[in-house]
PDB file of C-alpha atoms and ligand atoms in Angstrom:
ATOM      1  CA  MET K   1       8.756  -9.529  18.928  1.00  0.00           C
ATOM      2  CA  CYS K   2       9.683  -9.873  15.121  1.00  0.00           C
ATOM      3  CA  VAL K   3      10.457 -13.541  15.748  1.00  0.00           C
ATOM      4  CA  SER K   4       7.594 -14.303  17.390  1.00  0.00           C
ATOM      5  CA  ILE K   5       5.366 -12.927  14.964  1.00  0.00           C
ATOM      6  CA  SER K   6       7.058 -14.710  12.088  1.00  0.00           C
ATOM      7  CA  ARG K   7       6.797 -17.873  14.148  1.00  0.00           C
ATOM      8  CA  TYR K   8       2.902 -17.238  14.674  1.00  0.00           C
ATOM      9  CA  ILE K   9       2.606 -16.650  10.819  1.00  0.00           C
ATOM     10  CA  SER K  10       4.564 -19.952  10.009  1.00  0.00           C
ATOM     11  CA  LEU K  11       2.294 -22.010  12.295  1.00  0.00           C
ATOM     12  CA  ILE K  12      -0.753 -20.633  10.732  1.00  0.00           C
ATOM     13  CA  VAL K  13       0.601 -21.469   7.257  1.00  0.00           C
ATOM     14  CA  LEU K  14       1.293 -24.748   8.442  1.00  0.00           C
ATOM     15  CA  VAL K  15      -2.200 -25.530   9.919  1.00  0.00           C
ATOM     16  CA  ILE K  16      -3.469 -24.381   6.810  1.00  0.00           C
ATOM     17  CA  PHE K  17      -1.637 -26.488   4.757  1.00  0.00           C
ATOM     18  CA  LEU K  18      -2.499 -29.271   6.910  1.00  0.00           C
ATOM     19  CA  LEU K  19      -6.135 -28.705   6.669  1.00  0.00           C
ATOM     20  CA  VAL K  20      -5.865 -28.210   3.002  1.00  0.00           C
ATOM     21  CA  ASP K  21      -3.770 -31.268   2.328  1.00  0.00           C
ATOM     22  CA  LYS K  22      -6.227 -33.143   4.490  1.00  0.00           C
ATOM     23  CA  ALA K  23      -9.296 -32.029   2.834  1.00  0.00           C
ATOM     24  CA  GLN K  24      -7.792 -33.063  -0.523  1.00  0.00           C
ATOM     25  CA  PHE K  25      -7.188 -36.660   0.744  1.00  0.00           C
ATOM     26  CA  SER K  26     -10.783 -37.219   2.185  1.00  0.00           C
ATOM     27  CA  VAL K  27     -12.276 -35.987  -1.069  1.00  0.00           C
ATOM     28  CA  PRO K  28     -10.533 -37.830  -3.712  1.00  0.00           C
ATOM     29  CA  HIS K  29     -11.620 -36.933  -7.200  1.00  0.00           C
ATOM     30  CA  TYR K  30     -10.543 -39.432 -10.042  1.00  0.00           C
ATOM     31  CA  GLY K  31     -10.822 -38.363 -13.444  1.00  0.00           C
ATOM     32  CA  PRO K  32     -10.624 -40.501 -16.696  1.00  0.00           C
ATOM     33  CA  SER K  33      -8.492 -43.780 -15.997  1.00  0.00           C
ATOM     34  CA  ASN K  34      -6.028 -45.146 -18.370  1.00  0.00           C
ATOM     35  CA  GLN K  35      -8.058 -48.589 -18.736  1.00  0.00           C
ATOM     36  CA  PRO K  36     -11.633 -47.068 -19.300  1.00  0.00           C
ATOM     37  CA  GLU K  37     -13.179 -50.110 -21.131  1.00  0.00           C
ATOM     38  CA  ALA K  38     -13.698 -53.577 -19.798  1.00  0.00           C
ATOM     39  CA  TYR K  39     -15.542 -56.709 -21.066  1.00  0.00           C
ATOM     40  CA  LEU K  40     -17.321 -58.696 -18.414  1.00  0.00           C
ATOM     41  CA  ASN K  41     -18.580 -62.284 -18.533  1.00  0.00           C
ATOM     42  CA  GLY K  42     -19.634 -63.598 -15.284  1.00  0.00           C
ATOM     43  CA  SER K  43     -17.202 -61.638 -13.220  1.00  0.00           C
ATOM     44  CA  TYR K  44     -17.637 -58.045 -11.785  1.00  0.00           C
ATOM     45  CA  ILE K  45     -15.391 -54.938 -10.553  1.00  0.00           C
ATOM     46  CA  ARG K  46     -15.494 -53.769  -7.104  1.00  0.00           C
ATOM     47  CA  LEU K  47     -14.769 -50.251  -6.504  1.00  0.00           C
ATOM     48  CA  LEU K  48     -13.469 -48.467  -3.313  1.00  0.00           C
ATOM     49  CA  THR K  49     -15.401 -45.432  -4.329  1.00  0.00           C
ATOM     50  CA  THR K  50     -19.036 -45.379  -4.051  1.00  0.00           C
ATOM     51  CA  ILE K  51     -21.726 -43.493  -5.865  1.00  0.00           C
ATOM     52  CA  SER K  52     -23.985 -40.608  -4.609  1.00  0.00           C
ATOM     53  CA  LEU K  53     -27.368 -39.978  -6.173  1.00  0.00           C
ATOM     54  CA  LYS K  54     -26.843 -36.204  -5.709  1.00  0.00           C
ATOM     55  CA  LYS K  55     -23.769 -36.192  -7.915  1.00  0.00           C
ATOM     56  CA  GLN K  56     -23.411 -36.841 -11.638  1.00  0.00           C
ATOM     57  CA  THR K  57     -23.069 -40.508 -12.509  1.00  0.00           C
ATOM     58  CA  GLY K  58     -22.525 -42.236 -15.768  1.00  0.00           C
ATOM     59  CA  ILE K  59     -21.614 -45.597 -17.631  1.00  0.00           C
ATOM     60  CA  SER K  60     -21.562 -46.852 -21.094  1.00  0.00           C
ATOM     61  CA  PHE K  61     -22.267 -50.393 -22.159  1.00  0.00           C
ATOM     62  CA  ARG K  62     -22.647 -52.565 -25.159  1.00  0.00           C
ATOM     63  CA  THR K  63     -24.282 -55.959 -24.685  1.00  0.00           C
ATOM     64  CA  CYS K  64     -26.461 -58.676 -26.469  1.00  0.00           C
ATOM     65  CA  VAL K  65     -27.508 -59.986 -22.969  1.00  0.00           C
ATOM     66  CA  GLY K  66     -27.607 -57.422 -20.559  1.00  0.00           C
ATOM     67  CA  GLY K  67     -27.529 -57.609 -16.648  1.00  0.00           C
ATOM     68  CA  ASN K  68     -26.593 -55.452 -13.638  1.00  0.00           C
ATOM     69  CA  LEU K  69     -24.369 -52.200 -14.887  1.00  0.00           C
ATOM     70  CA  PHE K  70     -23.942 -51.501 -11.012  1.00  0.00           C
ATOM     71  CA  SER K  71     -25.267 -52.218  -7.495  1.00  0.00           C
ATOM     72  CA  GLN K  72     -24.482 -50.158  -4.368  1.00  0.00           C
ATOM     73  CA  GLN K  73     -25.421 -51.549  -1.034  1.00  0.00           C
ATOM     74  CA  GLN K  74     -25.169 -50.642   2.394  1.00  0.00           C
ATOM     75  CA  LYS K  75     -26.873 -53.594   4.763  1.00  0.00           C
ATOM     76  CA  ASP K  76     -30.452 -53.690   3.519  1.00  0.00           C
ATOM     77  CA  GLU K  77     -30.466 -50.407   1.963  1.00  0.00           C
ATOM     78  CA  MET K  78     -29.471 -50.501  -1.816  1.00  0.00           C
ATOM     79  CA  PHE K  79     -29.756 -49.028  -5.468  1.00  0.00           C
ATOM     80  CA  GLU K  80     -28.772 -50.776  -8.823  1.00  0.00           C
ATOM     81  CA  LEU K  81     -29.306 -50.215 -12.428  1.00  0.00           C
ATOM     82  CA  ILE K  82     -29.889 -53.141 -14.710  1.00  0.00           C
ATOM     83  CA  VAL K  83     -30.039 -53.805 -18.325  1.00  0.00           C
ATOM     84  CA  LYS K  84     -33.138 -55.900 -19.156  1.00  0.00           C
ATOM     85  CA  LYS K  85     -34.307 -57.250 -22.657  1.00  0.00           C
ATOM     86  CA  ASP K  86     -36.891 -54.621 -22.876  1.00  0.00           C
ATOM     87  CA  SER K  87     -35.670 -51.896 -20.679  1.00  0.00           C
ATOM     88  CA  ILE K  88     -33.170 -50.440 -18.253  1.00  0.00           C
ATOM     89  CA  LEU K  89     -34.290 -50.459 -14.778  1.00  0.00           C
ATOM     90  CA  PHE K  90     -33.202 -48.211 -11.909  1.00  0.00           C
ATOM     91  CA  PHE K  91     -34.478 -50.195  -8.751  1.00  0.00           C
ATOM     92  CA  ALA K  92     -33.884 -49.342  -4.789  1.00  0.00           C
ATOM     93  CA  LYS K  93     -34.834 -50.814  -1.743  1.00  0.00           C
ATOM     94  CA  ILE K  94     -35.074 -48.704   1.252  1.00  0.00           C
ATOM     95  CA  SER K  95     -36.216 -49.925   4.602  1.00  0.00           C
ATOM     96  CA  GLY K  96     -38.118 -52.943   2.910  1.00  0.00           C
ATOM     97  CA  LYS K  97     -39.831 -50.594   0.312  1.00  0.00           C
ATOM     98  CA  MET K  98     -39.127 -51.280  -3.268  1.00  0.00           C
ATOM     99  CA  PHE K  99     -38.713 -48.392  -6.143  1.00  0.00           C
ATOM    100  CA  GLU K 100     -38.598 -49.162  -9.796  1.00  0.00           C
ATOM    101  CA  GLU K 101     -38.297 -47.013 -12.590  1.00  0.00           C
ATOM    102  CA  ARG K 102     -37.826 -48.162 -16.239  1.00  0.00           C
ATOM    103  CA  MET K 103     -36.800 -46.716 -19.394  1.00  0.00           C
ATOM    104  CA  PRO K 104     -38.247 -49.116 -22.123  1.00  0.00           C
ATOM    105  CA  GLY K 105     -36.469 -49.901 -25.101  1.00  0.00           C
ATOM    106  CA  ASN K 106     -34.181 -52.518 -26.686  1.00  0.00           C
ATOM    107  CA  TYR K 107     -30.837 -51.887 -25.134  1.00  0.00           C
ATOM    108  CA  THR K 108     -29.365 -55.430 -25.642  1.00  0.00           C
ATOM    109  CA  ASN K 109     -28.716 -54.758 -29.334  1.00  0.00           C
ATOM    110  CA  ASN K 110     -25.172 -54.849 -29.377  1.00  0.00           C
ATOM    111  CA  LYS K 111     -24.824 -50.988 -29.736  1.00  0.00           C
ATOM    112  CA  TRP K 112     -23.104 -48.378 -27.330  1.00  0.00           C
ATOM    113  CA  HIS K 113     -25.422 -47.015 -25.077  1.00  0.00           C
ATOM    114  CA  THR K 114     -24.712 -44.444 -22.272  1.00  0.00           C
ATOM    115  CA  VAL K 115     -26.929 -43.815 -19.052  1.00  0.00           C
ATOM    116  CA  TYR K 116     -26.580 -40.923 -16.833  1.00  0.00           C
ATOM    117  CA  LEU K 117     -28.187 -40.312 -13.349  1.00  0.00           C
ATOM    118  CA  GLN K 118     -28.145 -36.658 -12.569  1.00  0.00           C
ATOM    119  CA  TYR K 119     -29.846 -34.398  -9.670  1.00  0.00           C
ATOM    120  CA  THR K 120     -30.545 -31.129 -10.984  1.00  0.00           C
ATOM    121  CA  VAL K 121     -32.781 -28.674  -9.004  1.00  0.00           C
ATOM    122  CA  GLY K 122     -34.745 -31.095  -7.066  1.00  0.00           C
ATOM    123  CA  ASN K 123     -35.192 -33.807  -9.771  1.00  0.00           C
ATOM    124  CA  LEU K 124     -33.274 -36.977  -9.740  1.00  0.00           C
ATOM    125  CA  THR K 125     -33.592 -38.662 -13.554  1.00  0.00           C
ATOM    126  CA  MET K 126     -32.241 -41.001 -15.626  1.00  0.00           C
ATOM    127  CA  THR K 127     -31.202 -40.172 -19.161  1.00  0.00           C
ATOM    128  CA  VAL K 128     -30.701 -42.936 -21.473  1.00  0.00           C
ATOM    129  CA  ASP K 129     -29.018 -41.822 -24.788  1.00  0.00           C
ATOM    130  CA  ASP K 130     -31.236 -38.833 -25.537  1.00  0.00           C
ATOM    131  CA  GLN K 131     -34.353 -40.113 -23.274  1.00  0.00           C
ATOM    132  CA  THR K 132     -34.940 -38.842 -19.783  1.00  0.00           C
ATOM    133  CA  LYS K 133     -37.302 -40.327 -17.142  1.00  0.00           C
ATOM    134  CA  LEU K 134     -37.704 -38.818 -13.534  1.00  0.00           C
ATOM    135  CA  ILE K 135     -36.580 -41.156 -10.597  1.00  0.00           C
ATOM    136  CA  ALA K 136     -37.539 -38.862  -7.699  1.00  0.00           C
ATOM    137  CA  ASN K 137     -38.274 -35.506  -6.245  1.00  0.00           C
ATOM    138  CA  SER K 138     -39.461 -34.042  -3.161  1.00  0.00           C
ATOM    139  CA  SER K 139     -43.066 -35.213  -3.776  1.00  0.00           C
ATOM    140  CA  TYR K 140     -42.226 -38.433  -5.661  1.00  0.00           C
ATOM    141  CA  ASN K 141     -40.221 -41.400  -4.334  1.00  0.00           C
ATOM    142  CA  HIS K 142     -38.659 -38.851  -2.003  1.00  0.00           C
ATOM    143  CA  GLU K 143     -37.086 -41.599   0.176  1.00  0.00           C
ATOM    144  CA  VAL K 144     -34.609 -42.012  -2.810  1.00  0.00           C
ATOM    145  CA  LEU K 145     -33.181 -38.582  -2.078  1.00  0.00           C
ATOM    146  CA  THR K 146     -33.591 -38.687   1.521  1.00  0.00           C
ATOM    147  CA  SER K 147     -32.713 -42.056   3.067  1.00  0.00           C
ATOM    148  CA  PRO K 148     -29.449 -41.769   5.106  1.00  0.00           C
ATOM    149  CA  GLY K 149     -28.563 -45.658   4.127  1.00  0.00           C
ATOM    150  CA  LEU K 150     -28.172 -44.758   0.523  1.00  0.00           C
ATOM    151  CA  TYR K 151     -25.886 -41.517   1.220  1.00  0.00           C
ATOM    152  CA  ASN K 152     -23.631 -43.461   3.716  1.00  0.00           C
ATOM    153  CA  GLU K 153     -21.014 -43.259   1.170  1.00  0.00           C
ATOM    154  CA  GLY K 154     -18.207 -44.623   3.349  1.00  0.00           C
ATOM    155  CA  ALA K 155     -19.750 -47.723   4.414  1.00  0.00           C
ATOM    156  CA  ALA K 156     -21.595 -48.777   1.045  1.00  0.00           C
ATOM    157  CA  VAL K 157     -20.032 -51.566  -1.461  1.00  0.00           C
ATOM    158  CA  LEU K 158     -20.078 -50.478  -5.128  1.00  0.00           C
ATOM    159  CA  LEU K 159     -19.875 -53.550  -7.802  1.00  0.00           C
ATOM    160  CA  ILE K 160     -19.835 -52.893 -11.315  1.00  0.00           C
ATOM    161  CA  GLY K 161     -21.108 -55.534 -13.912  1.00  0.00           C
ATOM    162  CA  LYS K 162     -22.213 -58.206 -11.854  1.00  0.00           C
ATOM    163  CA  GLN K 163     -24.166 -60.848 -13.791  1.00  0.00           C
ATOM    164  CA  PHE K 164     -23.345 -58.368 -16.792  1.00  0.00           C
ATOM    165  CA  ASN K 165     -22.367 -59.784 -20.044  1.00  0.00           C
ATOM    166  CA  GLY K 166     -20.759 -57.492 -22.404  1.00  0.00           C
ATOM    167  CA  CYS K 167     -18.537 -54.225 -22.232  1.00  0.00           C
ATOM    168  CA  ILE K 168     -18.815 -51.180 -19.848  1.00  0.00           C
ATOM    169  CA  GLN K 169     -17.245 -47.981 -20.251  1.00  0.00           C
ATOM    170  CA  GLU K 170     -16.264 -45.730 -17.238  1.00  0.00           C
ATOM    171  CA  GLY K 171     -18.072 -42.325 -16.631  1.00  0.00           C
ATOM    172  CA  PRO K 172     -18.378 -39.648 -14.059  1.00  0.00           C
ATOM    173  CA  SER K 173     -18.513 -41.338 -10.415  1.00  0.00           C
ATOM    174  CA  ILE K 174     -17.518 -44.705 -12.016  1.00  0.00           C
ATOM    175  CA  VAL K 175     -13.908 -44.954 -12.830  1.00  0.00           C
ATOM    176  CA  PHE K 176     -11.688 -47.945 -13.210  1.00  0.00           C
ATOM    177  CA  ASP K 177      -8.650 -46.422 -11.845  1.00  0.00           C
ATOM    178  CA  LYS K 178      -6.144 -49.088 -10.554  1.00  0.00           C
ATOM    179  CA  ASN K 179      -5.976 -47.518  -7.201  1.00  0.00           C
ATOM    180  CA  ILE K 180      -9.580 -47.948  -6.623  1.00  0.00           C
ATOM    181  CA  ILE K 181     -10.340 -51.145  -8.033  1.00  0.00           C
ATOM    182  CA  SER K 182     -10.513 -53.714  -5.161  1.00  0.00           C
ATOM    183  CA  PHE K 183     -11.364 -56.704  -7.076  1.00  0.00           C
ATOM    184  CA  SER K 184     -11.435 -57.207 -10.872  1.00  0.00           C
ATOM    185  CA  GLN K 185     -10.632 -60.904 -11.378  1.00  0.00           C
ATOM    186  CA  ASN K 186     -11.577 -62.426 -14.917  1.00  0.00           C
ATOM    187  CA  VAL K 187     -12.490 -58.851 -16.028  1.00  0.00           C
ATOM    188  CA  ILE K 188     -10.844 -58.164 -19.593  1.00  0.00           C
ATOM    189  CA  PHE K 189      -9.550 -54.319 -19.753  1.00  0.00           C
ATOM    190  CA  GLY K 190      -9.228 -52.918 -23.106  1.00  0.00           C
ATOM    191  CA  PRO K 191     -11.280 -52.464 -26.407  1.00  0.00           C
ATOM    192  CA  CYS K 192     -14.493 -54.239 -26.505  1.00  0.00           C
ATOM    193  CA  PRO K 193     -14.178 -57.419 -28.164  1.00  0.00           C
ATOM    194  CA  LEU K 194     -17.780 -57.789 -29.215  1.00  0.00           C
ATOM    195  CA  THR K 195     -18.174 -57.659 -33.034  1.00  0.00           C
ATOM    196  CA  ASP K 196     -21.154 -56.864 -35.132  1.00  0.00           C
ATOM    197  CA  ASP K 197     -22.439 -60.498 -35.268  1.00  0.00           C
ATOM    198  CA  SER K 198     -21.610 -61.293 -31.682  1.00  0.00           C
ATOM    199  CA  CYS K 199     -25.600 -61.289 -30.908  1.00  0.00           C
ATOM    200  CA  GLU K 200     -26.124 -63.938 -33.788  1.00  0.00           C
TER     201      GLU K 200
HETATM  202  C1  NAG D 301     -18.104 -66.207 -21.866  1.00  0.00           C
HETATM  203  O1  NAG D 301     -18.145 -66.939 -20.585  1.00  0.00           O
HETATM  204  C2  NAG D 301     -18.860 -68.278 -21.229  1.00  0.00           C
HETATM  205  C3  NAG D 301     -18.884 -69.077 -19.776  1.00  0.00           C
HETATM  206  O2  NAG D 301     -17.841 -69.110 -19.242  1.00  0.00           O
HETATM  207  C4  NAG D 301     -18.038 -68.885 -22.157  1.00  0.00           C
HETATM  208  O3  NAG D 301     -18.478 -69.878 -22.646  1.00  0.00           O
HETATM  209  C5  NAG D 301     -17.941 -67.890 -23.539  1.00  0.00           C
HETATM  210  O4  NAG D 301     -16.507 -68.395 -24.260  1.00  0.00           O
HETATM  211  C6  NAG D 301     -17.229 -66.574 -22.688  1.00  0.00           C
HETATM  212  N1  NAG D 301     -17.350 -65.660 -23.838  1.00  0.00           N
HETATM  213  C7  NAG D 301     -16.248 -64.706 -24.093  1.00  0.00           C
HETATM  214  C8  NAG D 301     -16.439 -63.887 -25.435  1.00  0.00           C
HETATM  215  O5  NAG D 301     -15.045 -64.876 -23.538  1.00  0.00           O
HETATM  216  C1  NAG D 302     -32.900 -56.081 -29.716  1.00  0.00           C
HETATM  217  O1  NAG D 302     -31.997 -55.953 -30.792  1.00  0.00           O
HETATM  218  C2  NAG D 302     -31.484 -56.976 -31.397  1.00  0.00           C
HETATM  219  C3  NAG D 302     -30.239 -56.545 -32.514  1.00  0.00           C
HETATM  220  O2  NAG D 302     -31.284 -55.918 -33.458  1.00  0.00           O
HETATM  221  C4  NAG D 302     -32.161 -58.163 -31.611  1.00  0.00           C
HETATM  222  O3  NAG D 302     -31.383 -59.302 -32.105  1.00  0.00           O
HETATM  223  C5  NAG D 302     -32.844 -58.529 -30.257  1.00  0.00           C
HETATM  224  O4  NAG D 302     -33.755 -59.683 -30.690  1.00  0.00           O
HETATM  225  C6  NAG D 302     -33.826 -57.286 -29.961  1.00  0.00           C
HETATM  226  N1  NAG D 302     -34.285 -57.830 -28.620  1.00  0.00           N
HETATM  227  C7  NAG D 302     -35.671 -57.812 -28.652  1.00  0.00           C
HETATM  228  C8  NAG D 302     -36.026 -58.071 -26.850  1.00  0.00           C
HETATM  229  O5  NAG D 302     -36.321 -57.355 -29.293  1.00  0.00           O
HETATM  230  C1  NAG D 303     -38.625 -31.678 -12.221  1.00  0.00           C
HETATM  231  O1  NAG D 303     -39.478 -32.192 -12.602  1.00  0.00           O
HETATM  232  C2  NAG D 303     -40.946 -31.909 -12.737  1.00  0.00           C
HETATM  233  C3  NAG D 303     -41.829 -32.956 -13.122  1.00  0.00           C
HETATM  234  O2  NAG D 303     -41.370 -33.801 -14.229  1.00  0.00           O
HETATM  235  C4  NAG D 303     -40.920 -30.838 -13.849  1.00  0.00           C
HETATM  236  O3  NAG D 303     -42.310 -30.195 -14.005  1.00  0.00           O
HETATM  237  C5  NAG D 303     -40.184 -29.563 -13.464  1.00  0.00           C
HETATM  238  O4  NAG D 303     -39.770 -28.877 -14.300  1.00  0.00           O
HETATM  239  C6  NAG D 303     -38.564 -30.315 -13.038  1.00  0.00           C
HETATM  240  N1  NAG D 303     -37.753 -29.268 -12.595  1.00  0.00           N
HETATM  241  C7  NAG D 303     -36.521 -29.141 -13.235  1.00  0.00           C
HETATM  242  C8  NAG D 303     -35.827 -28.104 -12.577  1.00  0.00           C
HETATM  243  O5  NAG D 303     -36.260 -29.607 -14.109  1.00  0.00           O
HETATM  244  C1  NAG D 304     -41.967 -34.120  -8.758  1.00  0.00           C
HETATM  245  O1  NAG D 304     -42.294 -34.845  -9.648  1.00  0.00           O
HETATM  246  C2  NAG D 304     -43.798 -34.896 -10.117  1.00  0.00           C
HETATM  247  C3  NAG D 304     -44.089 -36.183 -11.062  1.00  0.00           C
HETATM  248  O2  NAG D 304     -43.553 -35.881 -12.339  1.00  0.00           O
HETATM  249  C4  NAG D 304     -44.344 -33.748 -10.178  1.00  0.00           C
HETATM  250  O3  NAG D 304     -45.894 -33.495 -10.532  1.00  0.00           O
HETATM  251  C5  NAG D 304     -44.026 -32.536  -9.260  1.00  0.00           C
HETATM  252  O4  NAG D 304     -44.338 -31.333  -9.638  1.00  0.00           O
HETATM  253  C6  NAG D 304     -42.486 -32.557  -8.973  1.00  0.00           C
HETATM  254  N1  NAG D 304     -42.346 -31.931  -7.806  1.00  0.00           N
HETATM  255  C7  NAG D 304     -41.355 -30.928  -8.056  1.00  0.00           C
HETATM  256  C8  NAG D 304     -41.111 -30.193  -6.655  1.00  0.00           C
HETATM  257  O5  NAG D 304     -40.719 -30.700  -9.077  1.00  0.00           O
END
């Protein structure tokens, strides 16, 4: 009797252990890496992880030229963040429909800037340094929050810094951990090589 109960208990413990272990494996969390800063000049970083617009995403950059900070694509559905000469552009394409939101400003001025995308109480917003702009909520651009194609996280491809020229620093959801980088040829990891007169 006693033996069978203790066997039963150890079986339950084993099942719980396996479930917890499986859960931790299927939801990896990566904190800051040991190579948080990268210089890109015509290359890109491909990560094995993806971005969910419903979780916090952050990235910092310093550039004289601009380019694509990240783009995530799954078949015909995609979203991206681009540093232009006069703004930062959030762009999404969902079932052939385009969505665009811009934060105007000169962000190609060789200074560090940080962009956060965050979803708080129903509003998806883009914050650049200390300015915030609405991207979507339940009554505005709602497809950005509801399109299954944008949230098919396992199948999407995330590229960082494609056609971007300058330095990028990792942040929440975009981490340069060696275990999750699947491509980074010609990317230089380390302190940003840009100098005060790099834009001249
Ligand atoms: C960036 O790439 C261009 C073209 O390949 C090259 O001429 C330039 O020297 C590179 N800049 C740096 C800082 O490596
Ligand atoms: C942005 O700022 C940089 C540095 O001050 C300057 O060189 C550049 O011309 C500015 N760009 C625009 C589009 O105003
Ligand atoms: C969501 O955005 C709307 C419109 O900008 C604003 O009125 C509302 O307060 C925001 N809600 C939250 C929780 O920030
Ligand atoms: C969504 O944003 C729009 C535009 O700013 C605003 O008018 C509306 O109140 C917001 N809706 C909610 C549910 O916050």
